[in-house]
Amino acid sequence: MQALILAGGKGTRLRPLTVYTPKPIVPVVNRPFLLYQIETLRNAGVTDITLSLSYQPDKIEHLLGNGSEFGVNLRYITEPSPMGTGGAYKFASDSLRETTVVFNGDILANLDLSRVIEFHEANKADATLTLVPVEDVSRYGVSEVDKTGRIVRFVEKPQGDELADLKVNTINAGIYILEPSILDMIAKDANRSFEYDVFPDILKRELPFYGYVMKDEYWLDIGTPANYLRAHHDFLAGKITGFEIETDAVSDIATKAEIDKRSVVGDDCTIKSGARILNSVIGPGVYIDEKATIENSVIWSHTRVSTAAEIRGAIIGRSCHIGRNATVGEGTVLGDKTTLTDYTKA
Ligand code: GDD
Ligand code: MG
């Protein structure tokens, strides 16, 4: 069994966070996001992993290397220009000779992948999609299964009448198990989408196509600022289990600083007297000055928060400078190196 992680999207919905950091490696609780997916694959015994890249590939390769540090073997394939999700799979075909687990590179799930693999094998499927129930299906690929688990319908981002017609709330969770026979269906050197081209084609050909429906597992697409922040809050609230989280960082914290039990502070931070950190994640090398308050927020590495500044419900990029008494409110997302003058209200 091999794996392919689709990590070539531009991450436009996560801008400005993805201007200098490609989405697959944005830090989630201070770890590059892809490490969570790598952990899920490794736990199921899948260690031969190809990363399909297109946007800022060097940054990803530089950070993750050959994977030995994480107990896996990583390979990189970069498309000359984005070929779509199915096209990227075909483009990687020289290194995919076995049954392959395909991951969308922005899915956070505490899934026991070995169960999906067993389900796929028991059904002798050519393709198995992992599905998950959600409230608003319109932003996703909606998929309907029959009583035997066979997929009978797949509609990507349904709108209008199509949306009204759908009676199911199960969507494509972005984790597939595919046999090499699926590769043979996809045209070479062409832009192809799994969602708009390949899955409808599998249905048309009536191949064994199954849906594994997740039930109690955690699932989230981290590809928007709101969801990215939510992933952090869910980690801090203990809703996402089964992953390694680093909590024993070494930092210089004043005795009169208040850091609640939920919050995570990275290495080499300085936190001064009277500062308050509540339900937040602070990246490595951050400096938080006296009486500053940080609540329900995520702060990336090497940012400086000056005296009495207040940050609530926000995401602050790398190496920012938040001036004295500045207030940063709900939903604000600051790109790397932003400087806020003293007393700014953002
Ligand atoms: N290599 C490569 N090349 N990767 C790509 C390309 C490409 O041309 N286009 C997209 N990707 C990667 C993205 O980086 C991302 O990890 C993944 O493919 C999915 O793309 P998104 O842009 O995040 O798609 P989406 O979130 O709108 O929808 C997809 O995910 C939903 C679940 O979150 C679809 O698969 C939906 O059906 C699904 O429900
Ligand atoms: Mg997505």
Coordinates of C-alpha atoms and ligand atoms in Angstrom, one line a residue:
M1 CA 0.0 0.0 0.0
Q2 CA 1.3 3.5 -1.0
A3 CA 0.0 7.0 -0.3
L4 CA -0.3 10.1 -2.4
I5 CA -1.0 13.5 -0.6
L6 CA -2.5 16.1 -2.9
A7 CA -0.7 19.2 -1.7
G8 CA -0.5 21.4 -4.8
G9 CA -3.4 23.9 -4.3
K10 CA -2.6 27.5 -3.8
G11 CA -4.6 27.8 -0.5
T12 CA -6.3 31.0 -1.7
R13 CA -9.0 30.8 0.9
L14 CA -6.3 30.8 3.6
R15 CA -4.7 34.0 2.4
P16 CA -2.9 36.0 3.8
L17 CA -1.5 33.0 5.8
T18 CA -0.5 31.1 2.7
V19 CA 1.3 34.0 1.0
Y20 CA 4.7 32.8 2.4
T21 CA 3.6 29.4 3.8
P22 CA 1.9 26.8 1.5
K23 CA -1.3 25.4 3.1
P24 CA 0.1 21.9 3.6
I25 CA 2.7 23.1 6.1
V26 CA 0.8 25.9 7.9
P27 CA 1.5 25.2 11.6
V28 CA -1.4 23.6 13.5
V29 CA -0.7 23.6 17.2
N30 CA 2.9 24.5 16.3
R31 CA 3.4 21.5 14.0
P32 CA 3.4 21.6 10.1
F33 CA 0.0 20.4 9.1
L34 CA 1.1 17.5 6.9
L35 CA 2.7 15.8 10.0
Y36 CA -0.9 15.0 11.2
Q37 CA -1.6 13.2 7.9
I38 CA 1.7 11.5 7.9
E39 CA 1.0 10.2 11.4
T40 CA -2.4 8.8 10.3
L41 CA -0.8 7.0 7.4
R42 CA 2.1 5.7 9.5
N43 CA -0.4 4.4 12.2
A44 CA -2.0 2.3 9.4
G45 CA 1.4 1.0 8.3
V46 CA 1.5 3.1 5.2
T47 CA 5.0 4.6 5.0
D48 CA 5.7 4.9 1.3
I49 CA 4.3 8.4 0.7
T50 CA 4.4 10.7 -2.4
L51 CA 3.7 14.4 -2.0
S52 CA 2.1 15.9 -5.1
L53 CA 3.1 19.5 -5.2
S54 CA 2.8 22.5 -7.3
Y55 CA 2.7 25.7 -5.2
Q56 CA 6.0 26.6 -3.4
P57 CA 7.2 23.0 -3.5
D58 CA 10.7 23.8 -2.2
K59 CA 9.5 25.1 1.1
I60 CA 7.6 21.8 1.7
E61 CA 10.5 19.6 0.6
H62 CA 13.0 21.6 2.7
L63 CA 10.9 21.3 5.8
L64 CA 10.0 17.6 5.6
G65 CA 13.1 16.1 3.9
N66 CA 13.1 12.4 3.1
G67 CA 10.7 11.7 6.0
S68 CA 13.1 9.6 8.0
E69 CA 12.6 11.9 11.0
F70 CA 8.9 11.0 11.0
G71 CA 9.3 7.3 10.4
V72 CA 8.2 7.4 6.7
N73 CA 9.7 7.5 3.3
L74 CA 8.7 10.7 1.4
R75 CA 9.0 11.3 -2.3
Y76 CA 8.1 14.6 -4.1
I77 CA 6.5 15.1 -7.5
T78 CA 6.0 18.7 -8.7
E79 CA 3.7 19.4 -11.6
P80 CA 4.9 22.1 -14.1
S81 CA 1.5 23.7 -13.6
P82 CA -1.5 22.5 -11.6
M83 CA -3.1 19.5 -13.3
G84 CA -6.2 19.2 -11.1
T85 CA -6.7 16.5 -8.4
G86 CA -7.1 13.6 -10.8
G87 CA -4.4 14.9 -13.2
A88 CA -2.0 15.1 -10.3
Y89 CA -2.7 11.4 -9.4
K90 CA -2.0 10.4 -13.0
F91 CA 1.1 12.6 -13.1
A92 CA 2.5 10.6 -10.2
S93 CA 1.6 7.3 -11.7
D94 CA 5.2 6.2 -12.3
S95 CA 5.7 5.9 -8.6
L96 CA 2.2 4.5 -7.8
R97 CA 2.1 0.8 -8.7
E98 CA 0.0 -0.5 -5.9
T99 CA -3.3 0.2 -4.2
T100 CA -3.0 3.9 -3.2
V101 CA -4.4 5.9 -0.3
V102 CA -5.0 9.5 -1.6
F103 CA -5.4 12.3 0.8
N104 CA -6.5 15.9 0.2
G105 CA -3.7 17.8 1.8
D106 CA -6.0 19.9 4.0
I107 CA -8.0 17.3 5.8
L108 CA -7.7 16.9 9.6
A109 CA -9.3 13.7 10.7
N110 CA -8.6 11.3 13.6
L111 CA -9.5 8.3 11.4
D112 CA -8.3 4.8 11.8
L113 CA -7.3 4.3 8.2
S114 CA -6.8 0.6 8.6
R115 CA -10.5 0.2 8.9
V116 CA -11.1 2.0 5.6
I117 CA -8.5 -0.3 4.0
E118 CA -10.3 -3.4 5.4
F119 CA -13.6 -2.1 4.1
H120 CA -12.1 -1.5 0.7
E121 CA -10.6 -5.0 0.5
A122 CA -13.8 -6.7 1.9
N123 CA -15.8 -5.1 -0.9
K124 CA -13.2 -5.8 -3.6
A125 CA -13.7 -2.2 -4.6
D126 CA -11.8 -0.4 -7.4
A127 CA -12.3 2.8 -5.5
T128 CA -13.4 3.7 -1.9
L129 CA -14.2 7.2 -0.8
T130 CA -14.3 8.1 2.9
L131 CA -17.5 10.1 3.6
V132 CA -18.6 12.2 6.5
P133 CA -21.9 13.8 7.5
V134 CA -21.9 17.6 7.7
E135 CA -24.6 20.3 8.1
D136 CA -24.0 22.4 5.1
V137 CA -23.1 20.2 2.1
S138 CA -22.9 22.9 -0.5
R139 CA -19.1 23.6 -0.1
Y140 CA -18.2 19.9 -0.7
G141 CA -18.6 16.9 -2.9
V142 CA -21.9 15.2 -1.9
S143 CA -22.1 11.5 -2.2
E144 CA -24.9 9.0 -1.7
V145 CA -24.5 5.3 -0.9
D146 CA -27.0 2.5 -1.1
K147 CA -27.6 0.0 1.7
T148 CA -24.6 -2.1 0.7
G149 CA -22.3 0.9 0.9
R150 CA -22.0 1.3 -2.9
I151 CA -21.8 4.9 -4.1
V152 CA -24.7 5.7 -6.3
R153 CA -24.3 9.4 -6.7
F154 CA -21.5 12.0 -6.6
V155 CA -22.1 15.8 -7.0
E156 CA -19.3 18.3 -6.5
K157 CA -20.4 21.6 -4.9
P158 CA -24.1 21.3 -5.7
Q159 CA -26.0 24.5 -6.3
G160 CA -29.6 25.5 -6.8
D161 CA -31.9 22.7 -7.9
E162 CA -29.2 20.1 -7.7
L163 CA -28.7 21.0 -4.0
A164 CA -32.4 21.0 -3.3
D165 CA -32.7 17.6 -4.8
L166 CA -30.1 16.0 -2.6
K167 CA -31.5 14.2 0.4
V168 CA -28.2 13.1 2.0
N169 CA -25.8 14.9 4.2
T170 CA -22.7 12.7 3.5
I171 CA -19.8 14.5 1.8
N172 CA -16.5 13.5 0.4
A173 CA -14.0 13.6 3.3
G174 CA -11.1 13.8 0.9
I175 CA -9.5 10.4 1.7
Y176 CA -9.7 7.7 -1.0
I177 CA -8.4 4.2 -1.6
L178 CA -7.8 3.6 -5.3
E179 CA -6.7 0.5 -7.3
P180 CA -4.3 1.1 -10.2
S181 CA -7.2 0.3 -12.6
I182 CA -8.4 3.9 -11.8
L183 CA -5.1 5.3 -13.1
D184 CA -5.8 3.6 -16.4
M185 CA -9.1 5.6 -16.8
I186 CA -7.4 9.0 -16.6
A187 CA -5.9 10.6 -19.6
K188 CA -2.3 11.5 -19.5
D189 CA -0.9 15.0 -19.5
A190 CA -4.4 16.5 -19.1
N191 CA -6.0 18.6 -16.4
R192 CA -8.4 16.2 -14.7
S193 CA -10.5 16.5 -11.5
F194 CA -11.4 13.5 -9.3
E195 CA -14.5 15.3 -8.3
Y196 CA -15.8 16.5 -11.7
D197 CA -14.3 13.9 -14.1
V198 CA -13.0 10.7 -12.5
F199 CA -15.7 9.9 -9.9
P200 CA -18.6 10.5 -12.4
D201 CA -16.7 8.3 -14.8
I202 CA -16.4 5.5 -12.3
L203 CA -20.1 5.7 -11.7
K204 CA -20.9 5.7 -15.5
R205 CA -18.7 2.5 -15.9
E206 CA -20.5 0.9 -12.9
L207 CA -17.2 -0.2 -11.4
P208 CA -17.2 -1.4 -7.7
F209 CA -17.2 2.1 -6.0
Y210 CA -17.8 2.2 -2.3
G211 CA -18.3 4.8 0.5
Y212 CA -16.9 4.3 4.0
V213 CA -19.0 6.6 6.2
M214 CA -17.3 8.1 9.2
K215 CA -19.3 8.3 12.4
D216 CA -17.7 9.5 15.6
E217 CA -14.4 10.5 14.1
Y218 CA -13.3 14.1 14.1
W219 CA -13.1 15.6 10.6
L220 CA -12.4 19.2 9.3
D221 CA -11.1 20.9 6.2
I222 CA -8.6 23.4 7.5
G223 CA -8.6 25.4 4.3
T224 CA -10.4 28.6 5.6
P225 CA -9.3 31.0 8.4
A226 CA -12.4 30.1 10.4
N227 CA -11.8 26.4 10.1
Y228 CA -8.1 26.8 10.7
L229 CA -8.9 28.6 14.0
R230 CA -11.5 26.1 14.8
A231 CA -9.0 23.2 14.5
H232 CA -6.9 24.9 17.2
H233 CA -9.8 25.4 19.5
D234 CA -10.9 21.8 19.0
F235 CA -7.4 20.6 19.8
L236 CA -7.2 22.8 22.9
A237 CA -10.7 21.5 24.0
G238 CA -9.5 17.9 23.7
K239 CA -12.0 17.2 20.9
I240 CA -9.2 15.8 18.6
T241 CA -7.5 12.8 20.0
G242 CA -4.9 10.4 18.7
F243 CA -2.2 12.8 17.7
E244 CA 1.1 13.8 19.3
I245 CA 0.9 17.4 20.6
E246 CA 4.0 19.1 22.0
T247 CA 3.3 20.7 25.3
D248 CA 6.6 20.6 27.2
A249 CA 8.3 23.6 25.5
V250 CA 11.0 25.6 27.2
S251 CA 10.2 29.3 27.5
D252 CA 10.9 32.3 29.8
I253 CA 7.6 32.9 31.5
A254 CA 7.3 35.5 34.3
T255 CA 5.8 34.2 37.6
K256 CA 3.1 36.8 37.3
A257 CA 2.0 35.9 33.8
E258 CA -1.2 33.9 33.5
I259 CA -1.4 31.1 31.0
D260 CA -4.5 28.9 31.3
K261 CA -4.3 25.1 31.2
R262 CA -5.7 24.9 27.6
S263 CA -3.1 27.1 26.0
V264 CA 0.0 25.8 24.3
V265 CA 3.2 28.0 24.2
G266 CA 6.1 27.1 21.9
D267 CA 9.8 27.0 22.6
D268 CA 12.0 30.1 23.3
C269 CA 9.1 32.5 24.0
T270 CA 9.3 35.4 26.5
I271 CA 6.1 36.1 28.4
K272 CA 6.3 39.1 30.7
S273 CA 4.6 39.9 34.0
G274 CA 0.8 40.5 33.9
A275 CA 0.4 39.0 30.4
R276 CA -2.6 36.7 30.0
I277 CA -2.9 33.9 27.6
L278 CA -6.2 32.1 27.4
N279 CA -7.3 29.3 25.1
S280 CA -4.6 30.2 22.6
V281 CA -1.6 28.7 20.7
I282 CA 1.6 30.7 20.8
G283 CA 4.3 29.8 18.3
P284 CA 8.1 29.5 19.1
G285 CA 10.1 32.6 19.7
V286 CA 7.1 34.9 20.4
Y287 CA 7.6 37.9 22.8
I288 CA 4.6 39.0 24.8
D289 CA 5.1 42.1 26.8
E290 CA 3.6 43.1 30.1
K291 CA -0.2 43.2 30.6
A292 CA -0.9 42.0 27.0
T293 CA -3.9 39.8 26.6
I294 CA -4.2 37.0 24.1
E295 CA -7.5 35.1 24.0
N296 CA -8.9 32.4 21.6
S297 CA -6.1 33.2 19.2
V298 CA -3.3 31.6 17.2
I299 CA 0.1 33.5 17.0
W300 CA 2.8 32.3 14.6
S301 CA 6.5 32.3 15.4
H302 CA 8.7 35.3 16.3
T303 CA 5.8 37.8 16.6
R304 CA 6.1 40.6 19.2
V305 CA 3.1 41.7 21.2
S306 CA 3.7 44.9 23.0
T307 CA 2.5 46.1 26.4
A308 CA -1.2 46.1 27.1
A309 CA -2.1 45.0 23.5
E310 CA -5.3 42.8 23.3
I311 CA -5.8 40.1 20.8
R312 CA -9.0 38.1 20.7
G313 CA -10.3 35.5 18.3
A314 CA -7.5 36.3 15.7
I315 CA -4.8 34.7 13.7
I316 CA -1.5 36.5 13.7
G317 CA 1.2 35.5 11.2
R318 CA 4.9 35.2 11.6
S319 CA 7.2 38.0 12.7
C320 CA 4.4 40.6 13.2
H321 CA 4.7 43.6 15.5
I322 CA 1.6 44.5 17.5
G323 CA 2.1 47.9 19.0
R324 CA 1.3 49.0 22.6
N325 CA -2.4 49.1 23.5
A326 CA -3.4 47.9 20.1
T327 CA -6.6 45.8 20.0
V328 CA -7.1 43.0 17.4
G329 CA -10.6 41.6 17.3
E330 CA -12.6 38.5 16.3
G331 CA -11.9 37.1 12.8
T332 CA -8.8 39.3 12.1
V333 CA -6.1 37.5 10.1
L334 CA -2.7 39.3 9.8
G335 CA -0.2 38.2 7.3
D336 CA 3.5 37.7 8.1
K337 CA 5.5 40.8 9.1
T338 CA 2.4 43.0 9.6
T339 CA 3.1 46.0 11.8
L340 CA 0.4 47.6 13.8
T341 CA 1.1 51.0 15.2
D342 CA 0.5 51.6 18.9
Y343 CA -3.2 52.1 19.7
T344 CA -4.4 50.6 16.4
K345 CA -7.9 49.0 16.4
A346 CA -7.9 46.1 13.9
Ligands
GDD1 N1 -1.0 18.5 -6.8 C1 -2.2 19.1 -7.0 N2 -2.5 19.7 -8.2 N3 -3.0 19.3 -5.9 C2 -4.1 19.9 -6.0 C3 -4.5 20.5 -7.2 C4 -3.6 20.4 -8.4 O1 -3.9 20.9 -9.5 N4 -5.7 21.2 -7.0 C5 -6.0 21.0 -5.7 N5 -5.1 20.2 -5.1 C6 -5.1 19.8 -3.7 C7 -5.2 20.9 -2.7 O2 -3.9 21.3 -2.3 C8 -6.0 20.3 -1.6 O3 -5.1 19.6 -0.7 C9 -6.8 19.2 -2.3 O4 -6.2 19.0 -3.6 C10 -8.3 19.5 -2.4 O5 -8.4 20.8 -3.0 P1 -9.2 22.0 -2.4 O6 -9.1 23.2 -3.2 O7 -9.0 22.1 -0.9 O8 -10.7 21.4 -2.6 P2 -12.0 21.7 -1.8 O9 -11.8 21.8 -0.4 O10 -12.8 22.8 -2.4 O11 -12.9 20.4 -2.1 C11 -12.3 19.1 -2.0 O12 -12.3 18.7 -0.6 C12 -13.6 18.5 0.0 C13 -13.4 18.1 1.4 O13 -12.7 19.1 2.1 C14 -13.2 18.1 -2.8 O14 -12.4 16.9 -2.8 C15 -14.5 17.9 -2.2 O15 -15.2 16.8 -2.9 C16 -14.4 17.5 -0.8 O16 -15.7 17.3 -0.2
MG2 MG -10.1 21.9 0.9

